[in-house]
Coordinates of C-alpha atoms and ligand atoms in Angstrom, one line a residue:
X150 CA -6.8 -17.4 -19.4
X151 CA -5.5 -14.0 -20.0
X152 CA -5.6 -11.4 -22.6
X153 CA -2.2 -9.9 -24.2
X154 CA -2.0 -6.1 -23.9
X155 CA 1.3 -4.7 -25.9
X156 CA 1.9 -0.9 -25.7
X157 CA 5.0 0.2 -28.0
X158 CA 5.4 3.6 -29.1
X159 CA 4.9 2.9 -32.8
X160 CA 2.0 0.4 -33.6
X161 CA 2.0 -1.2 -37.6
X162 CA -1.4 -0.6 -38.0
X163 CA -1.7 -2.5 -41.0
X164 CA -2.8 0.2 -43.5
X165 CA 0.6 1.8 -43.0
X166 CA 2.4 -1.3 -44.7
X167 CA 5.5 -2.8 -42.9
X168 CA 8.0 -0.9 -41.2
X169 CA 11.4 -1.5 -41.3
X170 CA 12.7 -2.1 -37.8
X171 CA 13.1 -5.2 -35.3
X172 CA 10.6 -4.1 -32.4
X173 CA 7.8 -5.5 -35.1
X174 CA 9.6 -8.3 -36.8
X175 CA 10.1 -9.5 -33.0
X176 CA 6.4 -8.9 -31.6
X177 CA 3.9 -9.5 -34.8
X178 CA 3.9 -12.9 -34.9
X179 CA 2.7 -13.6 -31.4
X180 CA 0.1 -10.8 -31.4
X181 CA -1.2 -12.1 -34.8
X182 CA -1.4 -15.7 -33.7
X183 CA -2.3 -15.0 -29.5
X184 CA -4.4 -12.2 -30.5
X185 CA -4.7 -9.0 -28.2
X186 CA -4.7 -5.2 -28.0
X187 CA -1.8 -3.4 -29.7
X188 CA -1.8 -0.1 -28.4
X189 CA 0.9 3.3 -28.9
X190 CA 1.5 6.0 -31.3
X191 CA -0.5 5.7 -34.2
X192 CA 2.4 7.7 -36.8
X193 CA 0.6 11.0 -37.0
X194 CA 0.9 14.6 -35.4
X195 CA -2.3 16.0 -34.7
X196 CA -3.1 19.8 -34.4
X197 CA -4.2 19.5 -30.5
X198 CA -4.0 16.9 -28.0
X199 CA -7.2 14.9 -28.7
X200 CA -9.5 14.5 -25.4
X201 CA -10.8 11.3 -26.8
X202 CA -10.5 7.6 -26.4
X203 CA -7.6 5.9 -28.5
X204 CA -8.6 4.7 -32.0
X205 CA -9.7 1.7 -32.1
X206 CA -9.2 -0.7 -35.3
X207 CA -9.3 -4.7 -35.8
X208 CA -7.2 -7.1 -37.8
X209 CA -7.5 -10.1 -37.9
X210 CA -7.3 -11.1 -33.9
X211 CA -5.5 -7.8 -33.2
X212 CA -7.0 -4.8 -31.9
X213 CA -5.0 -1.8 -32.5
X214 CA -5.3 0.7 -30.0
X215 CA -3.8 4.7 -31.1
X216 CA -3.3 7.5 -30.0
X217 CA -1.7 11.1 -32.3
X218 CA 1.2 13.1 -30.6
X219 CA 0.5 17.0 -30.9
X220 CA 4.0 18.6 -32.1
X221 CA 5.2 19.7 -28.6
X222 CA 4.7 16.1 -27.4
X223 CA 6.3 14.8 -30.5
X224 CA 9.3 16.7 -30.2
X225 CA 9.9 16.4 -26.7
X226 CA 9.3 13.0 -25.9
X227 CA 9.8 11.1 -29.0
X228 CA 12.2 13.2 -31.2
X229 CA 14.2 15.1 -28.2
X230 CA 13.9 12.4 -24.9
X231 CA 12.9 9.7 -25.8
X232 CA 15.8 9.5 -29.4
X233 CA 18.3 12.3 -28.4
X234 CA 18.8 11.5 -24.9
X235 CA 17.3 7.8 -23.8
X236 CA 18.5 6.3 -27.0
X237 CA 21.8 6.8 -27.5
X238 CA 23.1 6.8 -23.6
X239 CA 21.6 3.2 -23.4
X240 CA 24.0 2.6 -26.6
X241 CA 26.8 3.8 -24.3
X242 CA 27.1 6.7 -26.7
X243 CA 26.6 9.4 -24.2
X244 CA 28.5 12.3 -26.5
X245 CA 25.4 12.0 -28.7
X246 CA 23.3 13.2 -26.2
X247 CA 21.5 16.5 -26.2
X248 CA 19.7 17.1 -22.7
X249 CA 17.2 19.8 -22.1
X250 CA 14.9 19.3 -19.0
X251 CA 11.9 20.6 -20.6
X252 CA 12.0 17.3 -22.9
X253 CA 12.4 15.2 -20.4
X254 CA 9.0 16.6 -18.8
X255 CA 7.2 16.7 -21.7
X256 CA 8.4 13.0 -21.7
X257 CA 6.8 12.1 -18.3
X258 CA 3.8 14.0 -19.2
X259 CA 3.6 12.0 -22.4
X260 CA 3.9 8.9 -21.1
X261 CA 1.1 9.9 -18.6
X262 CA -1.4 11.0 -21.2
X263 CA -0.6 7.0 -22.9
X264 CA -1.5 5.5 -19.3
X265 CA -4.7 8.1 -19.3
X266 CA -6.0 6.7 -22.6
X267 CA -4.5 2.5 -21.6
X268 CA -6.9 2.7 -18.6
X269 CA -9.9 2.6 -20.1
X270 CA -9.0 -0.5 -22.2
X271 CA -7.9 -2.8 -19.5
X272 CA -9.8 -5.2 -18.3
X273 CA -9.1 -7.4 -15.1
X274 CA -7.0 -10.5 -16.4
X275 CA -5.3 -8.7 -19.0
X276 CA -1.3 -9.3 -18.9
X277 CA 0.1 -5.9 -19.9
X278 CA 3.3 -6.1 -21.7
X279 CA 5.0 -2.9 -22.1
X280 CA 8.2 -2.1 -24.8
X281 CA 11.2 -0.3 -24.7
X282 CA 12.8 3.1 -23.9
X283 CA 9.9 5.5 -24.8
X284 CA 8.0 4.1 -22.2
X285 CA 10.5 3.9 -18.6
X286 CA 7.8 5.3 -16.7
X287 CA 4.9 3.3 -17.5
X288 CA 4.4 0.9 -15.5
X289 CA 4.7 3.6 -12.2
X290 CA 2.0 5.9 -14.3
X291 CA -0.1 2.3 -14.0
X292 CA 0.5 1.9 -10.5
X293 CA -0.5 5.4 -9.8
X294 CA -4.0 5.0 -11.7
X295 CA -4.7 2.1 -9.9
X296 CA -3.5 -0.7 -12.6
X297 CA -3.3 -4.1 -10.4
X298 CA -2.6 -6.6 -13.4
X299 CA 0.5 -7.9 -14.1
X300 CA 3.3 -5.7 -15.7
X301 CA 6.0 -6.8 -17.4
X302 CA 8.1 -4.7 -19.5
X303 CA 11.2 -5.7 -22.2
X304 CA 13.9 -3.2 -23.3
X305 CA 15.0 -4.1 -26.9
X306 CA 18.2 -2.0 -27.3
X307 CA 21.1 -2.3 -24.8
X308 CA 21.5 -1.4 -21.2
X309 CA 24.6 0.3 -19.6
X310 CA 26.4 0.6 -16.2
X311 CA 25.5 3.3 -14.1
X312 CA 28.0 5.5 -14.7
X313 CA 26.6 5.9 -18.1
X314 CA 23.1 6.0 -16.9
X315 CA 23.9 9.1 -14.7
X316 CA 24.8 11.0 -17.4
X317 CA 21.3 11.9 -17.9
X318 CA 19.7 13.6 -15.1
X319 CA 16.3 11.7 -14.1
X320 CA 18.1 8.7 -14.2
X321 CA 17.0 7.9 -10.7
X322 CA 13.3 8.6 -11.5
X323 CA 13.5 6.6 -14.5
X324 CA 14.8 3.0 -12.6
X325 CA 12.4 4.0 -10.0
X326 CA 9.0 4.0 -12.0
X327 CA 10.7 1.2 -14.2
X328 CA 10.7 -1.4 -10.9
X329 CA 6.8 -0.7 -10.7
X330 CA 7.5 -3.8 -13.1
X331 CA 6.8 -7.0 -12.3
X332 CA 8.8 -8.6 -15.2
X333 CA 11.8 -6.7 -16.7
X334 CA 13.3 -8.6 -19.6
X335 CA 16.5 -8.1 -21.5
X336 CA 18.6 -9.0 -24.8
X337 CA 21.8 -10.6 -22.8
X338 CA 23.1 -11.2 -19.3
X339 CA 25.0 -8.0 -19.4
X340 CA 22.3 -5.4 -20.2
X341 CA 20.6 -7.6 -17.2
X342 CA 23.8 -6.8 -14.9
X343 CA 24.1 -3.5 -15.6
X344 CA 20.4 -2.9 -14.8
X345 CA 20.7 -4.8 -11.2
X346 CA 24.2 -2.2 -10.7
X347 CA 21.6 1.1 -11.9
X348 CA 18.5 -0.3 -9.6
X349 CA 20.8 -0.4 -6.4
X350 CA 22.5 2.5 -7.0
X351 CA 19.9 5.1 -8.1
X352 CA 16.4 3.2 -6.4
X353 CA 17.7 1.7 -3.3
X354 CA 16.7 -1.8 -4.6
X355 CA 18.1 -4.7 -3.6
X356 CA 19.2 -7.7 -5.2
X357 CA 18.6 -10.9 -3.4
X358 CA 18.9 -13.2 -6.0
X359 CA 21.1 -13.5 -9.6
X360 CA 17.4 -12.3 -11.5
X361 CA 15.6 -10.7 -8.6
X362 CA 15.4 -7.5 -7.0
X363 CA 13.4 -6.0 -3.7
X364 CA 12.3 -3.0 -3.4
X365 CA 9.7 -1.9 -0.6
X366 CA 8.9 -5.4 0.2
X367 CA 8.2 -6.1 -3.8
X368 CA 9.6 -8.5 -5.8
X369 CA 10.5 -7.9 -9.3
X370 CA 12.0 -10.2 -11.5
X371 CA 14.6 -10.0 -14.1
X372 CA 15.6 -12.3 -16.9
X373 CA 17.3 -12.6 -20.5
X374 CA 15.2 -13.1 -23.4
X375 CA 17.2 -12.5 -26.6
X376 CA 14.7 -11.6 -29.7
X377 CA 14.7 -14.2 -32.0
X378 CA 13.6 -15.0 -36.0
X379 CA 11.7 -18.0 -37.1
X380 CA 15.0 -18.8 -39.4
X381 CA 13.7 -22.1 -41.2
X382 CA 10.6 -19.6 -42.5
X383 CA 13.0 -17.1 -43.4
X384 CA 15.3 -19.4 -45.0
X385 CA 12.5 -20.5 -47.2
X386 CA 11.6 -17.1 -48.2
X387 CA 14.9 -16.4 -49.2
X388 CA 15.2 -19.7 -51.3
X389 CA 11.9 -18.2 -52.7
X390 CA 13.1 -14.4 -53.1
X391 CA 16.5 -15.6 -54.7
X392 CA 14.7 -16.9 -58.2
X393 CA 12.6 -13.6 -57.9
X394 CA 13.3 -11.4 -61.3
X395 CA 14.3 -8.1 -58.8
X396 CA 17.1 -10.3 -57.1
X397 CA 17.7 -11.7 -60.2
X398 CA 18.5 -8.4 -61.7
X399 CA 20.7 -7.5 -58.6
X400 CA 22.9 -10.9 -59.3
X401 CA 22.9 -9.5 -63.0
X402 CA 24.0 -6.3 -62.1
X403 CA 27.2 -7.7 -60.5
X404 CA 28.4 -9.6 -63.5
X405 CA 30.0 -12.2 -61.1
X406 CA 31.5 -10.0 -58.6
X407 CA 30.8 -11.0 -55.1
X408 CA 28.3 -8.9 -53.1
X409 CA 28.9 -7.4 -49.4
X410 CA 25.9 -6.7 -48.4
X411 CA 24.6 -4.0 -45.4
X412 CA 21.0 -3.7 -44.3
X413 CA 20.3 -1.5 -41.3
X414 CA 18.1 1.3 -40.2
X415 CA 19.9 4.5 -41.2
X416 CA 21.2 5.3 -37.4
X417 CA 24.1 6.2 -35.8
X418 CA 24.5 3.7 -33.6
X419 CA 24.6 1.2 -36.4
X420 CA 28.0 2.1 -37.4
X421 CA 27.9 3.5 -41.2
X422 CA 30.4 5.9 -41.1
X423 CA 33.1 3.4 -39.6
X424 CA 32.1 0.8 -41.7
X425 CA 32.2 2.7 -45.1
X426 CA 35.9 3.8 -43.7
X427 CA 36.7 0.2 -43.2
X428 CA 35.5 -0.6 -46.6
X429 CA 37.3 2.0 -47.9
X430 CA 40.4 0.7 -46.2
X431 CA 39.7 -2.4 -47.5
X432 CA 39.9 -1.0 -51.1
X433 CA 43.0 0.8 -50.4
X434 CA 44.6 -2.1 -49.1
X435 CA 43.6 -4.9 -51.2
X436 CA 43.6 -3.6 -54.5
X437 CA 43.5 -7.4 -56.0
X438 CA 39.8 -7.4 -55.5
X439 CA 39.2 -4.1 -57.2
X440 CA 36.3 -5.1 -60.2
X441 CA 35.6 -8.1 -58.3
X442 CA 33.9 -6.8 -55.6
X443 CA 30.4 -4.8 -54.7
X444 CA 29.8 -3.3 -51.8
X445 CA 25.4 -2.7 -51.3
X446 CA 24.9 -0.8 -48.3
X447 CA 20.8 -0.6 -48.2
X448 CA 20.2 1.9 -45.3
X449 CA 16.4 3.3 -45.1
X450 CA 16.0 6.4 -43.9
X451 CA 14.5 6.3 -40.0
X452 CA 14.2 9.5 -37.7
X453 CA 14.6 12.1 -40.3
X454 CA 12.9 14.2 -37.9
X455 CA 15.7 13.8 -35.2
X456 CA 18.4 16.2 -36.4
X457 CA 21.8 14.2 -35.9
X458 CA 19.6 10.9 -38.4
X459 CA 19.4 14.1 -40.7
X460 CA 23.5 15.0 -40.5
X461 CA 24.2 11.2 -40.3
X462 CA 22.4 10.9 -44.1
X463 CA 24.5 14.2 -45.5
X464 CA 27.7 12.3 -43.7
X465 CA 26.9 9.0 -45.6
X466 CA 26.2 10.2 -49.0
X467 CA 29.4 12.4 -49.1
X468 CA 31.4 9.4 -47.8
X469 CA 29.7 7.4 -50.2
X470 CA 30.2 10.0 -53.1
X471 CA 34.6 10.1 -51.9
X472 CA 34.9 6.7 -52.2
X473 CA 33.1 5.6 -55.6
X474 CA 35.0 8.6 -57.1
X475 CA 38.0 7.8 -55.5
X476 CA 38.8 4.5 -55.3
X477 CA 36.4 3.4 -57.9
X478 CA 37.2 3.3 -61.9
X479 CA 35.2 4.5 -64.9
X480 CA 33.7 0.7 -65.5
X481 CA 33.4 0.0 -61.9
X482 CA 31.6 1.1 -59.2
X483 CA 32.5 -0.7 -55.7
X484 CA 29.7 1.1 -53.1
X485 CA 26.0 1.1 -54.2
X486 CA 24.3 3.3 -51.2
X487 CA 20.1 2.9 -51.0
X488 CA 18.7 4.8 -48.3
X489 CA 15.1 3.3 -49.6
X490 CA 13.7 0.4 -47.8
X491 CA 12.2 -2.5 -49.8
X492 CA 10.2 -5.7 -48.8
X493 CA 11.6 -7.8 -46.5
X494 CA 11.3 -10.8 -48.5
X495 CA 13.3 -8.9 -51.1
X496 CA 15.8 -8.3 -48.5
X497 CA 16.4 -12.0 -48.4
X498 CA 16.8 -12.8 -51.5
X499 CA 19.6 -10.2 -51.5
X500 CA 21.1 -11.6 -48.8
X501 CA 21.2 -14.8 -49.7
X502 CA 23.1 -13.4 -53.0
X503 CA 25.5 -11.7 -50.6
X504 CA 28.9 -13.4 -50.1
X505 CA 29.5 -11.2 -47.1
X506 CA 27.0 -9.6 -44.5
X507 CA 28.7 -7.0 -43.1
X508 CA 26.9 -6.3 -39.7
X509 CA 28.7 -3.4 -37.9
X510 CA 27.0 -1.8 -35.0
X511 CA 28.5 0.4 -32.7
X512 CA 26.3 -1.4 -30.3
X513 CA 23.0 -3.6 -30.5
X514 CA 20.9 -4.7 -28.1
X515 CA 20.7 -7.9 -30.2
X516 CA 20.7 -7.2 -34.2
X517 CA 17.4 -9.6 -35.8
X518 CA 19.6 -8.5 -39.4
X519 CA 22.9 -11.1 -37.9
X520 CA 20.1 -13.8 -37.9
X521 CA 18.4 -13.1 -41.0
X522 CA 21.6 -13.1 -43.1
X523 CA 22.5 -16.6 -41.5
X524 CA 19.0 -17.8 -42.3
X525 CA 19.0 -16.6 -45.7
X526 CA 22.3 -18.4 -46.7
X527 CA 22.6 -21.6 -49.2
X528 CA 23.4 -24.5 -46.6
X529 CA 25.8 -25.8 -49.6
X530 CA 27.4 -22.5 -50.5
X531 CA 27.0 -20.5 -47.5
X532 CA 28.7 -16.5 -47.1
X533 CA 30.5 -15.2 -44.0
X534 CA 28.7 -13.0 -41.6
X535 CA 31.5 -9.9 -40.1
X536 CA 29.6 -9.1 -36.9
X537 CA 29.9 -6.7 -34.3
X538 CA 31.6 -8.3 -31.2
X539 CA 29.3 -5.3 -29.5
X540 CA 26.2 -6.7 -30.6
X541 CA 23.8 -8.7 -28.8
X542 CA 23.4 -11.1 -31.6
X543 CA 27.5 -12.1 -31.1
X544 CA 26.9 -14.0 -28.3
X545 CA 24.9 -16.5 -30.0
X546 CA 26.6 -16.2 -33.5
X547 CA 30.1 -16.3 -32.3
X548 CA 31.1 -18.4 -34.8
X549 CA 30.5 -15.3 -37.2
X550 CA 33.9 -13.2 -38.0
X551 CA 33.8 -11.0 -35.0
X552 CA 35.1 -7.6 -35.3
X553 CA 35.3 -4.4 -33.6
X554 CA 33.1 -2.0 -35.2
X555 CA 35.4 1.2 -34.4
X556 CA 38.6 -0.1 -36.1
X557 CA 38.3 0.2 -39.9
X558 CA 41.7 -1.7 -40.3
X559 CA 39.7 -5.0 -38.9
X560 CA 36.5 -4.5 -40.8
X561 CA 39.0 -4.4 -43.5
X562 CA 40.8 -7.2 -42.5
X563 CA 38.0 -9.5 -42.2
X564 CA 36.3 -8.1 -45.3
X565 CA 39.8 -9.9 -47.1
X566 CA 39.5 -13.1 -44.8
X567 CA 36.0 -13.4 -45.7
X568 CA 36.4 -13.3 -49.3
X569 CA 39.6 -15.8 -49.6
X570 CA 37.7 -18.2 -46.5
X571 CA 37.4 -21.8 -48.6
X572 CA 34.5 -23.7 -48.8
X573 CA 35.3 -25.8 -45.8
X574 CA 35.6 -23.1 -43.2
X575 CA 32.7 -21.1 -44.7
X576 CA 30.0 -24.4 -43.9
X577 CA 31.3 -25.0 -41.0
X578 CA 31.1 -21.9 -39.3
X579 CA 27.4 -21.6 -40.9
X580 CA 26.0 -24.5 -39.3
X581 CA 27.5 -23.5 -36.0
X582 CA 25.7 -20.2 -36.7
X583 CA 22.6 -21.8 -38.0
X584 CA 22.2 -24.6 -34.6
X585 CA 22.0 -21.6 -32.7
X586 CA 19.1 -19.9 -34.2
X587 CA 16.9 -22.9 -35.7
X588 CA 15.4 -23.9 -32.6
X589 CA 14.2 -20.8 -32.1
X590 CA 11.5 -18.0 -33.0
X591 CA 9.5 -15.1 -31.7
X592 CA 6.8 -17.2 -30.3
X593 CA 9.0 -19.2 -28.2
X594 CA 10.9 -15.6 -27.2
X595 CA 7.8 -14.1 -26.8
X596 CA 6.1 -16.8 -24.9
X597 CA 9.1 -16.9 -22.5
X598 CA 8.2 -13.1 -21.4
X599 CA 4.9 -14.3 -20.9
X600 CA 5.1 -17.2 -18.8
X601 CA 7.6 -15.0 -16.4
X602 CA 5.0 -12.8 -16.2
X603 CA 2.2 -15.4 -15.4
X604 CA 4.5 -16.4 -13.0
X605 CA 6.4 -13.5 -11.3
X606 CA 3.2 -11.2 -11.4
X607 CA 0.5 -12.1 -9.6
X608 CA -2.3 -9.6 -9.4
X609 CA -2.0 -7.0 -6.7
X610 CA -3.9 -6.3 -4.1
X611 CA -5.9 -3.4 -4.6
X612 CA -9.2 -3.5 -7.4
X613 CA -8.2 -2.9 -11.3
X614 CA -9.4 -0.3 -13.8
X615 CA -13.1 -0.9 -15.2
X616 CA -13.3 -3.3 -17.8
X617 CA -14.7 -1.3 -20.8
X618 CA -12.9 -3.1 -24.0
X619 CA -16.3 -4.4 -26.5
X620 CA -13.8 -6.9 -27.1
X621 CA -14.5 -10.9 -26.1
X622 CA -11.1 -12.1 -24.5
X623 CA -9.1 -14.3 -27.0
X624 CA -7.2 -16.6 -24.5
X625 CA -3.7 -17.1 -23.6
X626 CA -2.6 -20.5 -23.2
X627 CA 0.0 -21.7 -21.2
X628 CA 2.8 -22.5 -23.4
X629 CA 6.0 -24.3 -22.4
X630 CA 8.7 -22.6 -24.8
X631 CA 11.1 -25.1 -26.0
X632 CA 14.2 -22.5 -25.6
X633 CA 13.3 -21.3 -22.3
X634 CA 16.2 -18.9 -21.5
X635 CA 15.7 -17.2 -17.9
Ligands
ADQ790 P1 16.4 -2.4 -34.9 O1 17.4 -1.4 -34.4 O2 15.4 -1.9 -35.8 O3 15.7 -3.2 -33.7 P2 17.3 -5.1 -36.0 O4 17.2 -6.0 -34.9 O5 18.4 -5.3 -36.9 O6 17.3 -3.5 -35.6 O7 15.9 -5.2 -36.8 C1 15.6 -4.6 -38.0 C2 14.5 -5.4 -38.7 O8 13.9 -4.6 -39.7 C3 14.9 -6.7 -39.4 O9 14.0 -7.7 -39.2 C4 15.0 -6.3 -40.8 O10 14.8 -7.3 -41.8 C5 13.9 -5.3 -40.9 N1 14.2 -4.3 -42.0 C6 15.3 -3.7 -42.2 N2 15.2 -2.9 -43.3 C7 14.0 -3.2 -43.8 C8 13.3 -2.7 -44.9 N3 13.8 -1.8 -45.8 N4 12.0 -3.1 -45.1 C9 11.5 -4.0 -44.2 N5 12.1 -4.4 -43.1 C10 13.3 -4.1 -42.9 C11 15.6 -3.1 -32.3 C12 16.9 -3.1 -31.6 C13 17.7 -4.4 -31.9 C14 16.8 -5.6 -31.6 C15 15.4 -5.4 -32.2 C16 14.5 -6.5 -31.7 O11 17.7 -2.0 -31.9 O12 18.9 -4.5 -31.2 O13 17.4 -6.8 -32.2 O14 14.8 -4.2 -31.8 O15 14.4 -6.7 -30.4

C-alpha cells in the first residue's frame, strides 16, 4: 500500500480556479480519487528565496505541497530553460531556442532547491511520480539526497532524436540524471525511440531490451502511456453545455453558418500562424463558402512572461486583423480570435457546435483537445476533426483528416473536404475515432504508470528520507487497467 507523490511544476491549488492546459486535465482525476501529495510551484514570485518548508494545503484527499520561485529562479529555470530552451527543442523546433548557460544553472540549482524542500515530505512507501521537462534532473537530485523509493517520471510533450537533443549543451547531463528513473513513460513509441537513441548516445546506457535500458548495473524501464480523457463524461458534458444559454448565443451568433472551431494554449508550437494562413487560403480559394462559414479560434493567453508567447500574440492579432479586413465583407466577419480562456464545460458545448475542429500543431506530444472534440460531437450528426499528422493524438485518431500543419494549401484543402464530407463518411470516421478513445481515461492512463512503477521499481538499497508528512497514508491499490499499453 503506497502513497502517490506527484511533483509538476505548476500545482492547481484549488483557490486559483482551473487552468487551461493538459498536464492537469490528465493528472487530477487520479489524485482526487487515489489521494496524495501534489507538490511544485505554487504560481507566485516571492521577494527572496524562502528558507521554509513548502506550503502545505488539503482538498479533499489531496495535499498540495508549494513552493514560490524568487525572480532570478523564475526567469532562469522556468521562463528562460526550462520554456526557451527545453521546450521547444523537444518540439523539434530548435531555431526557437535561446541558450544562455547561466539559465541552464539556475535550472539545476532550481530543481535542487524542489528536491531540498520534497525531502522532508517523503515518507518510506511513497511512489514518487515526477512530470515533465522542468524537472530532467530530479530524480538524480533524489538519488543524491538519499531518496530510495521508487521514481518514475512521464514527459508529456514530445521527445526527439539526438541530433536534436545536442543542440542544447547539457544534453548529456540532462539523460544522465533523467535515468536515476526507475520508470520513464512516454506519449508514443517514437518519443520512446528517440529517448533509447539520446540515452546510448549521450549516457552510455544500454539497451537490452525493446523498453529497457542498463546503465551501471541498473535497470530502468521505459514504456508508452498515451494521456487519455474520460470521453463518455465528456460527451455528456457537452450534450449538457450545448442547451447552455452561452453556447446557445454562440449558435445564434452564426445565423446558420457552420463553425470551425480552434482551442489551444496560445503557443508557438501549436501552429496559429500556419493555420490562420491556411484559413486564409482557404478563403481565397473557396470563395463559395464566403458568409457561410465562421472560423473561432479561442487561444488563451499562456507564458506571457516568456518573450517569443508575447511576439506570437502581436503576430496573431495582426494576422487576425489582415484577414477579417481583407477577405471578410461589411456583414460578415469569417475569424473570431479570443485569446481569453473560459470553462471547460463551455468549451464543449462549443465544440460540439463546431462542424470542424481544426487541430493544427506543429508538434504534440499527444493533443487531450483531438479527443475532446471527438467526444463532444452528436453521434447522429457528428463534425470532422483536421488533425496534425505530427501530433501524438494522430496515431490513435487516424481516421481524423490528417494534415500537415506547415502546408496552408492542405489545411485549406481539408478545411473544403470537411465541409462538403456527407453524412455517411462524416459517422463513419467518428465512430472509428470515438472506439479508440471510449475505453479509455486518465485513471486507467495513470494507473498504468503506476503499476510499472510498482513493478520496475523496487526500493533501493540504501535507508529513505525521514518520514515527517502529519499525513495518514491514503492507500494505493493495485489496479489492473483495462487499456494496459506498455
Ligand atoms: P497542452 O499543451 O496544454 O498539454 P492539450 O493536450 O491539448 O495541450 O491540453 C489542453 C487542455 O486544456 C485540454 O484539456 C483543454 O480542454 C484544456 N483547456 C484549453 N483551453 C482551456 C480553457 N480556456 N479553459 C480551461 N481548459 C482549457 C500538454 C502537452 C500535450 C499533452 C498534455 C497531456 O503539450 O501534448 O496532450 O500535456 O499529457
Amino acid at each position: 500500500m503506497s502513497r502517490l507523490v506527484v511533483v509538476s511544476n505548476r500545482v492547481p491549488l484549488p483557490e486559483k480556479g482551473a487552468q487551461a492546459g493538459g498536464l492537469a486535465t490528465a493528472l487530477q482525476p487520479l489524485l482526487e480519487r487515489e489521494g496524495g501529495v501534489w507538490f511544485g510551484w505554487s504560481g507566485t514570485i516571492a521577494a527572496k528565496a524562502a528558507e521554509q518548508p513548502a506550503r502545505i494545503s488539503h482538498a479533499g484527499r489531496v495535499t498540495y505541497a508549494t513552493i514560490d520561485l524568487t525572480r532570478a529562479e523564475h526567469d532562469g529555470y522556468y521562463a528562460n530553460f526550462a520554456n526557451g530552451v527545453l521546450w521547444p527543442l523537444l518540439h523539434s523546433l530548435p531555431e526557437m531556442m535561446r541558450f544562455d548557460r547561466s539559465d541552464a544553472e539556475t535550472y539545476f540549482e532550481t530543481n535542487a532547491r524542489f528536491a531540498d524542500r520534497l525531502l522532508p515530505l517523503l515518507q518510506d512507501e511513497d511512489l514518487v511520480w515526477v512530470h515533465d521537462y522542468h524537472f530532467l534532473p530530479l530524480p538524480a537530485l533524489l538519488r543524491a539526497r538519499g531518496v530510495t523509493n521508487p521514481v518514475g517520471f512521464f514527459l508529456h510533450i514530445p521527445f526527439p532524436s539526438p541530433e536534436i537533443l545536442a543542440l542544447a549543451p547539457p544534453a548529456g547531463k540532462l539523460i544522465t540524471a533523467l535515468l536515476q528513473a526507475d520508470v520513464i513513460g512516454f506519449q508514443t513509441i517514437s518519443d520512446l525511440g528517440n529517448f533509447a537513441a539520446a540515452a546510448t548516445t549521450f549516457a552510455g546506457a544500454r539497451q537490452i531490451g525493446a523498453e529497457l535500458l542498463e546503465i551501471d548495473g541498473r535497470r530502468v524501464r521505459l514504456g508508452v502511456f498515451p494521456a487519455e480523457i474520460d470521453a463518455p463524461d465528456f460527451a455528456a458534458a457537452a450534450l449538457r453545455a450545448a442547451r447552455s444559454p452561452t453556447v446557445e448565443r454562440l449558435r445564434r451568433s452564426l445565423g446558420g453558418q457552420s463553425l470551425i472551431l480552434g482551442v489551444d494554449r496560445l503557443d508557438p508550437t501549436k501552429g496559429l500562424v500556419q493555420r490562420l494562413a491556411g484559413y486564409r487560403r482557404f478563403l481565397e480559394t473557396e470563395t463559395s463558402w464566403h458568409r457561410r462559414v465562421v472560423f473561432l479560434q479561442i487561444a488563451p493567453v499562456s507564458r506571457q512572461d516568456v518573450a517569443s508567447y508575447q511576439a506570437l500574440r502581436a503576430e496573431l492579432s495582426q494576422l487576425a486583423g489582415e484577414i477579417n479586413s481583407e477577405c471578410g465583407d461589411p456583414d460578415w466577419t469569417p475569424l473570431r480570435l479570443i485569446t481569453r480562456g473560459g470553462p471547460r464545460t463551455t468549451l464543449a458545448g462549443y465544440m460540439r457546435a463546431a462542424r470542424i475542429g481544426l487541430v493544427t500543431p506543429l508538434r504534440d506530444g499527444m493533443n487531450l483537445v483531438a479527443k475532446e472534440y471527438v467526444a463532444a460531437q452528436d453521434p447522429e450528426d457528428p463534425g470532422v476533426l483536421i488533425l496534425s499528422r505530427f501530433a501524438g493524438a494522430a496515431r490513435q485518431l487516424d481516421a481524423a483528416l490528417l494534415v500537415n500543419p506547415n502546408d496552408p494549401d492542405a489545411i485549406a484543402e481539408a478545411i473544403a473536404r470537411a465541409l462538403a464530407m456527407d453524412h455517411r463518411e462524416r459517422q463513419t470516421r467518428w465512430r472509428a475515432m470515438w472506439q479508440a478513445i471510449v475505453e479509455n481515461s486518465p485513471l486507467d492512463w495513470g494507473f498504468g504508470f503506476l503499476r510499472a512503477l510498482q513493478q520496475g521499481g523496487g526500493k533501493r538499497s540504501a535507508h529513505a528520507a525521514p518520514a515527517i508528512t502529519p499525513r495518514a497514508k491514503p492507500s494505493l491499490p493495485v489496479h489492473t487497467p483495462s487499456n494496459a499499453i506498455n
